[in-house]
Amino acid sequence: MKTFVRAASTAALLAAVSATLTPSASASEVGTAATTINYPQAQASYDNNPGNGRESWLWASNWGSSKIRIDAQHYDNSISYDLVVEPNQARSVNFNKDIWRIRYCWFDSRVNYWGCHGWS
């Protein structure tokens, strides 16, 4: 009987640990509101529950003098480079999967290069 009780206790402990190690629900499943991040001369927002039939929505406004790009990393680790915004413009895109995090990139026309901040 002691062996059975020990085995049952171990199984329960493993189940509890396993449950805490599983990935949490995505933002769209818990219904979070849009996340807005301010950058130098720009602002970006993303929403994993936009209410428009798509999984996620990404928007940016650029009031700087060079074009910017907002990259979206999804929960499957893929990255979308679809949101490029010209100076004094705003733009949005929709995706068929949730956004995990975003990063701000700016274009340096002198060297034809995109520089990027870290992920937020």
PDB file of C-alpha atoms in Angstrom:
ATOM      1  CA  MET A   1       0.000   0.000   0.000  1.00  0.00           C
ATOM      2  CA  LYS A   2       2.868   2.420   0.834  1.00  0.00           C
ATOM      3  CA  THR A   3       4.333   1.866  -2.628  1.00  0.00           C
ATOM      4  CA  PHE A   4       0.990   2.654  -4.254  1.00  0.00           C
ATOM      5  CA  VAL A   5       0.581   5.848  -2.196  1.00  0.00           C
ATOM      6  CA  ARG A   6       4.137   6.939  -3.043  1.00  0.00           C
ATOM      7  CA  ALA A   7       3.554   6.257  -6.743  1.00  0.00           C
ATOM      8  CA  ALA A   8       0.257   8.162  -6.696  1.00  0.00           C
ATOM      9  CA  SER A   9       1.907  11.113  -4.910  1.00  0.00           C
ATOM     10  CA  THR A  10       4.727  11.175  -7.448  1.00  0.00           C
ATOM     11  CA  ALA A  11       2.255  11.043 -10.336  1.00  0.00           C
ATOM     12  CA  ALA A  12       0.241  13.927  -8.860  1.00  0.00           C
ATOM     13  CA  LEU A  13       3.399  15.999  -8.361  1.00  0.00           C
ATOM     14  CA  LEU A  14       4.543  15.346 -11.937  1.00  0.00           C
ATOM     15  CA  ALA A  15       1.109  16.326 -13.247  1.00  0.00           C
ATOM     16  CA  ALA A  16       1.191  19.584 -11.272  1.00  0.00           C
ATOM     17  CA  VAL A  17       4.698  20.441 -12.506  1.00  0.00           C
ATOM     18  CA  SER A  18       3.737  19.543 -16.059  1.00  0.00           C
ATOM     19  CA  ALA A  19       0.692  21.810 -15.890  1.00  0.00           C
ATOM     20  CA  THR A  20       2.780  24.777 -14.771  1.00  0.00           C
ATOM     21  CA  LEU A  21       5.334  24.224 -17.540  1.00  0.00           C
ATOM     22  CA  THR A  22       2.847  24.193 -20.395  1.00  0.00           C
ATOM     23  CA  PRO A  23       2.623  27.400 -22.456  1.00  0.00           C
ATOM     24  CA  SER A  24       0.008  29.836 -21.220  1.00  0.00           C
ATOM     25  CA  ALA A  25      -2.964  30.848 -23.308  1.00  0.00           C
ATOM     26  CA  SER A  26      -2.250  33.275 -26.096  1.00  0.00           C
ATOM     27  CA  ALA A  27      -3.337  36.874 -25.705  1.00  0.00           C
ATOM     28  CA  SER A  28      -6.340  36.384 -27.985  1.00  0.00           C
ATOM     29  CA  GLU A  29      -7.576  33.553 -25.785  1.00  0.00           C
ATOM     30  CA  VAL A  30      -7.525  35.716 -22.682  1.00  0.00           C
ATOM     31  CA  GLY A  31      -8.916  38.771 -24.484  1.00  0.00           C
ATOM     32  CA  THR A  32      -6.271  41.350 -23.669  1.00  0.00           C
ATOM     33  CA  ALA A  33      -6.513  44.908 -24.930  1.00  0.00           C
ATOM     34  CA  ALA A  34      -4.136  46.447 -27.454  1.00  0.00           C
ATOM     35  CA  THR A  35      -0.528  47.073 -26.428  1.00  0.00           C
ATOM     36  CA  THR A  36       0.912  50.475 -27.388  1.00  0.00           C
ATOM     37  CA  ILE A  37       4.636  51.254 -27.423  1.00  0.00           C
ATOM     38  CA  ASN A  38       6.195  54.679 -27.975  1.00  0.00           C
ATOM     39  CA  TYR A  39       9.408  54.984 -29.965  1.00  0.00           C
ATOM     40  CA  PRO A  40      11.528  57.938 -31.106  1.00  0.00           C
ATOM     41  CA  GLN A  41       9.276  59.783 -33.582  1.00  0.00           C
ATOM     42  CA  ALA A  42       6.806  56.884 -33.823  1.00  0.00           C
ATOM     43  CA  GLN A  43       4.178  54.872 -32.011  1.00  0.00           C
ATOM     44  CA  ALA A  44       3.028  51.294 -32.583  1.00  0.00           C
ATOM     45  CA  SER A  45       0.136  49.192 -31.278  1.00  0.00           C
ATOM     46  CA  TYR A  46      -0.796  45.571 -31.642  1.00  0.00           C
ATOM     47  CA  ASP A  47      -3.899  43.684 -30.636  1.00  0.00           C
ATOM     48  CA  ASN A  48      -4.384  39.916 -30.578  1.00  0.00           C
ATOM     49  CA  ASN A  49      -8.144  40.266 -30.370  1.00  0.00           C
ATOM     50  CA  PRO A  50      -8.983  43.045 -32.851  1.00  0.00           C
ATOM     51  CA  GLY A  51     -12.609  42.070 -33.363  1.00  0.00           C
ATOM     52  CA  ASN A  52     -12.325  42.154 -37.167  1.00  0.00           C
ATOM     53  CA  GLY A  53     -12.215  38.409 -37.775  1.00  0.00           C
ATOM     54  CA  ARG A  54      -8.413  38.255 -37.919  1.00  0.00           C
ATOM     55  CA  GLU A  55      -6.080  36.878 -35.262  1.00  0.00           C
ATOM     56  CA  SER A  56      -4.083  40.082 -34.806  1.00  0.00           C
ATOM     57  CA  TRP A  57      -3.705  43.680 -35.916  1.00  0.00           C
ATOM     58  CA  LEU A  58      -0.584  45.893 -36.006  1.00  0.00           C
ATOM     59  CA  TRP A  59      -0.589  49.670 -36.460  1.00  0.00           C
ATOM     60  CA  ALA A  60       2.131  52.352 -36.530  1.00  0.00           C
ATOM     61  CA  SER A  61       2.336  56.098 -36.905  1.00  0.00           C
ATOM     62  CA  ASN A  62       5.554  57.768 -38.067  1.00  0.00           C
ATOM     63  CA  TRP A  63       6.121  61.491 -37.516  1.00  0.00           C
ATOM     64  CA  GLY A  64       9.869  61.302 -38.196  1.00  0.00           C
ATOM     65  CA  SER A  65      11.867  62.209 -41.296  1.00  0.00           C
ATOM     66  CA  SER A  66      12.787  58.679 -42.425  1.00  0.00           C
ATOM     67  CA  LYS A  67      10.725  55.576 -43.031  1.00  0.00           C
ATOM     68  CA  ILE A  68      10.270  53.034 -40.257  1.00  0.00           C
ATOM     69  CA  ARG A  69       9.378  49.363 -40.064  1.00  0.00           C
ATOM     70  CA  ILE A  70       7.617  47.572 -37.230  1.00  0.00           C
ATOM     71  CA  ASP A  71       8.446  43.864 -37.145  1.00  0.00           C
ATOM     72  CA  ALA A  72       6.078  41.417 -35.475  1.00  0.00           C
ATOM     73  CA  GLN A  73       7.290  38.163 -33.945  1.00  0.00           C
ATOM     74  CA  HIS A  74       4.592  35.530 -33.568  1.00  0.00           C
ATOM     75  CA  TYR A  75       4.273  32.781 -30.963  1.00  0.00           C
ATOM     76  CA  ASP A  76       5.589  30.230 -33.491  1.00  0.00           C
ATOM     77  CA  ASN A  77       8.812  32.366 -33.687  1.00  0.00           C
ATOM     78  CA  SER A  78       8.105  33.496 -37.256  1.00  0.00           C
ATOM     79  CA  ILE A  79       8.687  37.181 -37.982  1.00  0.00           C
ATOM     80  CA  SER A  80       6.593  39.443 -40.210  1.00  0.00           C
ATOM     81  CA  TYR A  81       8.287  42.446 -41.826  1.00  0.00           C
ATOM     82  CA  ASP A  82       5.069  43.759 -43.425  1.00  0.00           C
ATOM     83  CA  LEU A  83       4.576  47.133 -41.749  1.00  0.00           C
ATOM     84  CA  VAL A  84       6.716  49.821 -43.409  1.00  0.00           C
ATOM     85  CA  VAL A  85       5.565  53.394 -42.779  1.00  0.00           C
ATOM     86  CA  GLU A  86       6.767  56.428 -44.691  1.00  0.00           C
ATOM     87  CA  PRO A  87       7.417  59.757 -42.908  1.00  0.00           C
ATOM     88  CA  ASN A  88       4.283  61.539 -41.658  1.00  0.00           C
ATOM     89  CA  GLN A  89       2.096  58.520 -42.385  1.00  0.00           C
ATOM     90  CA  ALA A  90       0.234  55.829 -40.437  1.00  0.00           C
ATOM     91  CA  ARG A  91      -0.459  52.302 -41.585  1.00  0.00           C
ATOM     92  CA  SER A  92      -1.833  48.996 -40.295  1.00  0.00           C
ATOM     93  CA  VAL A  93      -1.765  45.309 -41.213  1.00  0.00           C
ATOM     94  CA  ASN A  94      -3.623  42.192 -40.049  1.00  0.00           C
ATOM     95  CA  PHE A  95      -2.206  38.709 -39.478  1.00  0.00           C
ATOM     96  CA  ASN A  96      -3.680  35.223 -39.260  1.00  0.00           C
ATOM     97  CA  LYS A  97      -1.719  34.476 -36.068  1.00  0.00           C
ATOM     98  CA  ASP A  98      -1.141  36.199 -32.756  1.00  0.00           C
ATOM     99  CA  ILE A  99       1.723  38.624 -32.148  1.00  0.00           C
ATOM    100  CA  TRP A 100       4.123  37.802 -29.322  1.00  0.00           C
ATOM    101  CA  ARG A 101       6.199  41.002 -29.456  1.00  0.00           C
ATOM    102  CA  ILE A 102       7.258  43.808 -31.793  1.00  0.00           C
ATOM    103  CA  ARG A 103      10.370  45.823 -32.584  1.00  0.00           C
ATOM    104  CA  TYR A 104      10.987  49.238 -34.098  1.00  0.00           C
ATOM    105  CA  CYS A 105      13.361  49.631 -37.066  1.00  0.00           C
ATOM    106  CA  TRP A 106      14.443  52.778 -38.893  1.00  0.00           C
ATOM    107  CA  PHE A 107      15.905  53.127 -42.358  1.00  0.00           C
ATOM    108  CA  ASP A 108      19.267  54.879 -42.791  1.00  0.00           C
ATOM    109  CA  SER A 109      19.306  55.965 -46.444  1.00  0.00           C
ATOM    110  CA  ARG A 110      22.967  57.044 -46.265  1.00  0.00           C
ATOM    111  CA  VAL A 111      24.074  53.410 -45.998  1.00  0.00           C
ATOM    112  CA  ASN A 112      20.884  51.704 -47.266  1.00  0.00           C
ATOM    113  CA  TYR A 113      20.474  49.833 -43.964  1.00  0.00           C
ATOM    114  CA  TRP A 114      17.707  49.006 -41.469  1.00  0.00           C
ATOM    115  CA  GLY A 115      18.684  49.458 -37.822  1.00  0.00           C
ATOM    116  CA  CYS A 116      16.434  47.940 -35.170  1.00  0.00           C
ATOM    117  CA  HIS A 117      15.779  48.335 -31.440  1.00  0.00           C
ATOM    118  CA  GLY A 118      15.327  45.218 -29.313  1.00  0.00           C
ATOM    119  CA  TRP A 119      12.024  43.371 -29.023  1.00  0.00           C
ATOM    120  CA  SER A 120       9.298  44.851 -26.793  1.00  0.00           C
TER     121      SER A 120
END
